Coordinates of C-alpha atoms in Angstrom, one line a residue:
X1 CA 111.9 57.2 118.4
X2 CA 112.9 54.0 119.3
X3 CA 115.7 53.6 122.1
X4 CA 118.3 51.0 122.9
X5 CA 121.4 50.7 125.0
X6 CA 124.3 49.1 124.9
X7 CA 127.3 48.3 127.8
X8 CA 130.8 47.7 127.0
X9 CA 133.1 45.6 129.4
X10 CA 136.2 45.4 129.1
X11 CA 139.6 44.4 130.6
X12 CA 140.2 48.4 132.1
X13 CA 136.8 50.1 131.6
X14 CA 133.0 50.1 131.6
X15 CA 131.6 51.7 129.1
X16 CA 127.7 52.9 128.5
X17 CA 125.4 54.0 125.4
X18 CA 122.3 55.0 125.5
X19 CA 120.8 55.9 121.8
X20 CA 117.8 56.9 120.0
X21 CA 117.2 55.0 116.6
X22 CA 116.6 57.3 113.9
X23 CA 113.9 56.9 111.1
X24 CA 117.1 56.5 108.9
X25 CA 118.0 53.4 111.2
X26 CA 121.2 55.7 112.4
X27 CA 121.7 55.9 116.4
X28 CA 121.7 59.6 117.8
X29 CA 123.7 59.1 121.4
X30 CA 121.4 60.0 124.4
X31 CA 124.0 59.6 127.1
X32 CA 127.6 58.3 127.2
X33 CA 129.7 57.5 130.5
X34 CA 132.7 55.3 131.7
X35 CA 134.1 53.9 134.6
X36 CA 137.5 51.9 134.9
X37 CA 136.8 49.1 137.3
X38 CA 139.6 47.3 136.0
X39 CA 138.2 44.0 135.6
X40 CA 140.6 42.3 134.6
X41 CA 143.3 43.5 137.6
X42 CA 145.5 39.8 137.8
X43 CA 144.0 38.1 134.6
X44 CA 146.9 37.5 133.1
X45 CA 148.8 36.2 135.8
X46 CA 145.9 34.1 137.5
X47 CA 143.3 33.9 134.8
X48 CA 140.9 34.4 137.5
X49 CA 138.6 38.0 137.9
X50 CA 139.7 38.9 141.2
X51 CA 136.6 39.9 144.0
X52 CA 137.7 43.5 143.9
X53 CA 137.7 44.1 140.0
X54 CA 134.3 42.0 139.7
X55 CA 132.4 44.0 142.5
X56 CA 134.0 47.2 141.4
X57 CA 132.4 46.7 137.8
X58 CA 129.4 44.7 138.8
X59 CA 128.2 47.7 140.9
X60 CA 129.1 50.1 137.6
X61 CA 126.7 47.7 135.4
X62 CA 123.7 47.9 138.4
X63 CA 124.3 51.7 137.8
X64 CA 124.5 51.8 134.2
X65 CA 121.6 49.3 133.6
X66 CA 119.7 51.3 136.2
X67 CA 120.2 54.4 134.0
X68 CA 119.2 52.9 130.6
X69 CA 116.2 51.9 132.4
X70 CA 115.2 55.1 133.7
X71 CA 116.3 57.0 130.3
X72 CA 113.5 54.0 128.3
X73 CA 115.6 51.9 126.8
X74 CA 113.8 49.5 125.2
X75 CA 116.6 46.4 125.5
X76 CA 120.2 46.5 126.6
X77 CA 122.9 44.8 125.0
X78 CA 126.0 43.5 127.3
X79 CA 129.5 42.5 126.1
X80 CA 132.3 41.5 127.9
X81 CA 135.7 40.8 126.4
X82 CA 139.2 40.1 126.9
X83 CA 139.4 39.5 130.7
X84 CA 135.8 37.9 130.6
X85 CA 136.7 35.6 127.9
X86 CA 140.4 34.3 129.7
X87 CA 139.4 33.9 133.0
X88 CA 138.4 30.7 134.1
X89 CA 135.6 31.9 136.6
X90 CA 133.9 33.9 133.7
X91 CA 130.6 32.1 134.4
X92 CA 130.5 33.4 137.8
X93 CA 130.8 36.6 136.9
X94 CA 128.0 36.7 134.1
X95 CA 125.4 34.9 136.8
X96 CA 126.2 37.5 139.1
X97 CA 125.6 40.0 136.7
X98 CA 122.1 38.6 135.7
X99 CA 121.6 38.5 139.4
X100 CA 122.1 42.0 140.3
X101 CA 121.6 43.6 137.2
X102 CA 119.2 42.1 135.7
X103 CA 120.9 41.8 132.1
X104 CA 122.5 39.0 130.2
X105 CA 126.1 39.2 129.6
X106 CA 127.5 38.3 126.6
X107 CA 130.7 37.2 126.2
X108 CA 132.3 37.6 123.0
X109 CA 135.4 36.5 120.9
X110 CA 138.2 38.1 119.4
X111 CA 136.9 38.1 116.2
X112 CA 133.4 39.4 116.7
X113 CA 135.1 42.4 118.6
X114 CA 136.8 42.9 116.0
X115 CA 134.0 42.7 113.7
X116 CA 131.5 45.5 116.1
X117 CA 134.3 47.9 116.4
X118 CA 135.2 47.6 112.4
X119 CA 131.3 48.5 111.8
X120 CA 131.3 51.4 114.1
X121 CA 134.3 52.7 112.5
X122 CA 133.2 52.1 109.2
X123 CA 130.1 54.5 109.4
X124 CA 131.8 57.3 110.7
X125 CA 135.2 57.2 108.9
X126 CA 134.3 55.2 105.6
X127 CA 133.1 58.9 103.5
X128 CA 136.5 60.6 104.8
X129 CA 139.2 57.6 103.1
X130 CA 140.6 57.6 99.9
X131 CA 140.9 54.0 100.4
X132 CA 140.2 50.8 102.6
X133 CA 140.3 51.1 106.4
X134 CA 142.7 49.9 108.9
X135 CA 141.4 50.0 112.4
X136 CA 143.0 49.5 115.7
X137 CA 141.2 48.8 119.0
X138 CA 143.6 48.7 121.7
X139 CA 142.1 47.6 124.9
X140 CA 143.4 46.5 128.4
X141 CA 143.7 42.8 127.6
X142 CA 143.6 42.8 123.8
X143 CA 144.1 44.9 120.9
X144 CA 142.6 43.8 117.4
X145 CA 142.9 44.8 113.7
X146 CA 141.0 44.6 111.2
X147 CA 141.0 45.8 107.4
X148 CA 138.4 46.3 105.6
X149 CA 136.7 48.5 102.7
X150 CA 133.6 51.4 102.9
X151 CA 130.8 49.0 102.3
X152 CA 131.9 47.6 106.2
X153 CA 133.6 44.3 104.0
X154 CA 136.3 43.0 105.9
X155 CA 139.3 41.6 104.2
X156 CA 141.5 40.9 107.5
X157 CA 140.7 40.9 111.3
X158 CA 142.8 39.2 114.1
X159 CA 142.7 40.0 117.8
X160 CA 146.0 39.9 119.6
X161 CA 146.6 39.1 123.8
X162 CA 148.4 42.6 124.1
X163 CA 146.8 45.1 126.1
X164 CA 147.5 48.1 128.5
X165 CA 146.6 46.6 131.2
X166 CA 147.7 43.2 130.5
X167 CA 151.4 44.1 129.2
X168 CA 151.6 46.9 132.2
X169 CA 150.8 43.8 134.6
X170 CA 153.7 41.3 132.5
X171 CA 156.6 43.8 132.2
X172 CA 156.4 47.0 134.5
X173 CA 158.0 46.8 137.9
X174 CA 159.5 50.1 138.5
X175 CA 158.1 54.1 137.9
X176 CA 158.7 55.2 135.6
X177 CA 159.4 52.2 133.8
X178 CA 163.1 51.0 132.9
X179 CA 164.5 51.3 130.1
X180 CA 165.0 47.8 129.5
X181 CA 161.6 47.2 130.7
X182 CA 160.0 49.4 127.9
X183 CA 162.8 47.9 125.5
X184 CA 160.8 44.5 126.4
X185 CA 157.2 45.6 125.7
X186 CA 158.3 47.3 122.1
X187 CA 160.4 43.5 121.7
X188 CA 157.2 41.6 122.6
X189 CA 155.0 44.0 120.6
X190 CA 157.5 44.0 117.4
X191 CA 157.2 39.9 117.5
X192 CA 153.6 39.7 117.9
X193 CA 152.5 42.4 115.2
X194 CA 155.3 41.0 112.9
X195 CA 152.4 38.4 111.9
X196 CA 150.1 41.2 110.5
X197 CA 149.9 41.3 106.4
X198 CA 150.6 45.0 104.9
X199 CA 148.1 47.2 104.9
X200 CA 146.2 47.8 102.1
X201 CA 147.3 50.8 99.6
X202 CA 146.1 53.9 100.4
X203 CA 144.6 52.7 103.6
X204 CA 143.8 55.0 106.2
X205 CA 143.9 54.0 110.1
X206 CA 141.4 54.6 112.6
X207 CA 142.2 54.1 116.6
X208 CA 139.4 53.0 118.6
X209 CA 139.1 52.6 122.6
X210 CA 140.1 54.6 125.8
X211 CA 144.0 54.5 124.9
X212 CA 143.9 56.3 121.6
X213 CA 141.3 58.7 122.9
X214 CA 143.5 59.5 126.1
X215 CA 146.4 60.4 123.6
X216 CA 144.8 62.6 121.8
X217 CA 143.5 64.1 125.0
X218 CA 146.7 64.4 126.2
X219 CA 148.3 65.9 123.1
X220 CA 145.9 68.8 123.4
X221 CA 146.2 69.2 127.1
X222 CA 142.4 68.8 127.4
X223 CA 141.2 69.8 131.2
X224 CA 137.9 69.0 130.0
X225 CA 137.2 65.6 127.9
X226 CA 135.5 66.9 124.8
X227 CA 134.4 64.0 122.6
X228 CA 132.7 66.2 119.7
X229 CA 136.9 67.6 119.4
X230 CA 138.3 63.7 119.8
X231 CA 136.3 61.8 117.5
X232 CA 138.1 62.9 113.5
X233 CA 141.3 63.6 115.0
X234 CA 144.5 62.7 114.1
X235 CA 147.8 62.1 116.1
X236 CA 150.6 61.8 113.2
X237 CA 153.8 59.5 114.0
X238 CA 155.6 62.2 115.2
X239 CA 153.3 63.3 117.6
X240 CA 152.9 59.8 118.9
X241 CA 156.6 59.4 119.4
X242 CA 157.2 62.1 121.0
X243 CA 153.8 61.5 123.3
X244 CA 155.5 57.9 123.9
X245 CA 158.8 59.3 125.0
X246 CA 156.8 61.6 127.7
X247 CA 154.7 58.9 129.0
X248 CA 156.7 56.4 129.8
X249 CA 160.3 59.1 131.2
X250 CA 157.5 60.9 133.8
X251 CA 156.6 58.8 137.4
X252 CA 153.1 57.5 137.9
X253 CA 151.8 60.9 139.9
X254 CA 152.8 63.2 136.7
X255 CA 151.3 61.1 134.6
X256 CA 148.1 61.5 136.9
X257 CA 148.0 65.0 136.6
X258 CA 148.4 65.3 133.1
X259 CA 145.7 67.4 131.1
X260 CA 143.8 64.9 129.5
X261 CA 144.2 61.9 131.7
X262 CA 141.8 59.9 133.9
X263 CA 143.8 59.1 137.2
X264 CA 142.9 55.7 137.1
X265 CA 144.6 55.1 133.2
X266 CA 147.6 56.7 134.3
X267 CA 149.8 53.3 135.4
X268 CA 148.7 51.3 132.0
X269 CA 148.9 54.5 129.6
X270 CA 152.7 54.1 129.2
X271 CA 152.1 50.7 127.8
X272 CA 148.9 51.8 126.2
X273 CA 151.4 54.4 124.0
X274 CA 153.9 51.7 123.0
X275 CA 151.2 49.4 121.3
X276 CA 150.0 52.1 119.3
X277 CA 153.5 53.2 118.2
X278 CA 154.5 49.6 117.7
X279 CA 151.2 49.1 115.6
X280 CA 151.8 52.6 113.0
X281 CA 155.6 51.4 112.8
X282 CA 154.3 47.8 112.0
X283 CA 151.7 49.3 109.6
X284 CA 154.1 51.5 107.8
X285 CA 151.7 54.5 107.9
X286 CA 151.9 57.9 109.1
X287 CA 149.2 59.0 111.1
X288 CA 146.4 57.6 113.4
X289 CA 142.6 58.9 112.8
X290 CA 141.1 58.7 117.0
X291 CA 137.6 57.6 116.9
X292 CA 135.9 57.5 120.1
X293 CA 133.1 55.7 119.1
X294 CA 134.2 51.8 119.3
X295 CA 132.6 48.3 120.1
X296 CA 129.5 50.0 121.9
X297 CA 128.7 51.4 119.1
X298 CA 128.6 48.8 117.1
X299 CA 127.2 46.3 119.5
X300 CA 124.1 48.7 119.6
X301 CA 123.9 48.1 115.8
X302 CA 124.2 44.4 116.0
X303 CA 122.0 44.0 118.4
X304 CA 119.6 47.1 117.8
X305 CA 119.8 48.4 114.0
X306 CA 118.1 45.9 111.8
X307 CA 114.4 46.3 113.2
X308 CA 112.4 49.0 111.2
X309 CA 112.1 52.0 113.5
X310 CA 108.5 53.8 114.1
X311 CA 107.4 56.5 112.3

């Protein structure tokens, strides 16, 4: 069977897919890792990709692209998003990537994240609603929604600049964080998803990306990440409020040695929390569905799922 790759970059993380193409054009993962290399450290401050963050996720692409190699990957497809697309040196970081890795990075908007991590969703969670789909894709930089129906027709799709990373950079000065400053992120997040339309009747949300996998991961105190028990979860409103309430009372080192937590996630998950609360109170729904399969999924479609595979 044919077999393709794709790399995610984003604002906080790295994130690799290697996949087989099925005869039914469907993608059967080979090998999935990630790395935060926090590219986008200072971005929203400078608007520049600082030397540390670039080399720290430059070398993570030589090693994942070396990897996809090695595994046969026919072609490798690249993305880079939020911090990519703000920062003012972007180009530098793209013809350094060709350089040493040997791939072509694509940057991408808003609305065509919005778009890859909509399809990925779509195949997964479409046969499980009783109605449309609302997904959420929180990343470091950015967090998009989009609405859209089961045949992967999308009816609404926006990408906000609020991220983890990027609001845990703005507002957070102390650990744990104050009390007005987490009063000031849930303001700013209220204002901001204030322009979303309603949902759609019925409509079931979906979470995408390393924050609304880490919840979930943290709710069930998992020692061990286990994807197969993430992807098809749920984390209701109460759950999440509760979760929120713990994340952002306990200092920086308890957070770190939470169940469930990658060290390196622990300073932006607090901030992480809030725009997922902020986005099921702006919704007016009940419960999150966490898919762990996001825009690298669906890049690998876009890019990879319209040739006819071998027999």
């Amino acid at each position: 069977m044919p077999r393709f790759a794709s790399i995610d970059i984003g604002t906080n993380s790295v994130l690799l897919l290697v996949a087989d193409r099925q005869p039914d054009g469907r993608f059967q993962a080979v090998v999935e890792r990630a790395e935060i290399t926090r590219l986008g450290r200072g971005v929203d401050t400078h608007r520049v990709l600082s030397p540390d963050g670039m080399e720290a996720t430059l070398a993570t692409l030589v090693a994942f692209a070396d990897e996809a190699r090695a595994l046969g990957a026919e072609g490798i497809a690249v993305s880079a998003t939020s911090a990519a697309r703000d920062a003012k040196n972007g180009a530098d970081f793209i013809a350094a990537a060709k350089a040493r890795a040997g791939v072509t990075v694509e940057i991408i908007p808003g609305e065509m994240e919005a778009q890859l991590s909509f399809a990925a969703v779509a195949a997964d969670f479409a046969g499980d609603a009783a109605g449309p789909l609302v997904v959420v894709d929180i990343g470091g930089g950015s967090t998009e929604f989009i609405y859209g129906n089961d045949a992967g027709t999308v009816a609404f799709r926006h990408s906000f600049d609020v991220g983890a990373v990027r609001l845990t950079e703005r507002f957070v000065r102390t650990d744990p964080l104050s009390s007005d400053e987490r009063g000031a992120i849930e303001a700013h997040l209220r204002d901001t998803f204030s322009a979303l339309p309603p949902p759609p009747p019925a409509a079931m949300l979906v979470g995408v990306a390393g924050t609304v996998t880490t919840l979930y991961a943290v709710e069930h105190a998992m020692a061990t990440y286990d994807a197969e028990r993430v992807h098809g979860g749920t984390l209701s409103r109460g759950q999440l409020d509760a979760l929120t309430d713990r994340l952002c009372a306990l200092p920086l080192e308890a957070r770190r040695a939470l169940p469930g937590i990658q060290p390196k996630r622990a300073d932006v998950i607090p901030a992480g929390a809030l725009i997922l609360r902020e986005a099921v109170k702006a919704l007016g729904l009940d419960a999150c569905r966490v898919s762990d399969r996001g825009l690298r999924w669906g890049l690998l479609v876009h890019r990879f799922g319209s040739a006819p595979s071998s027999s």
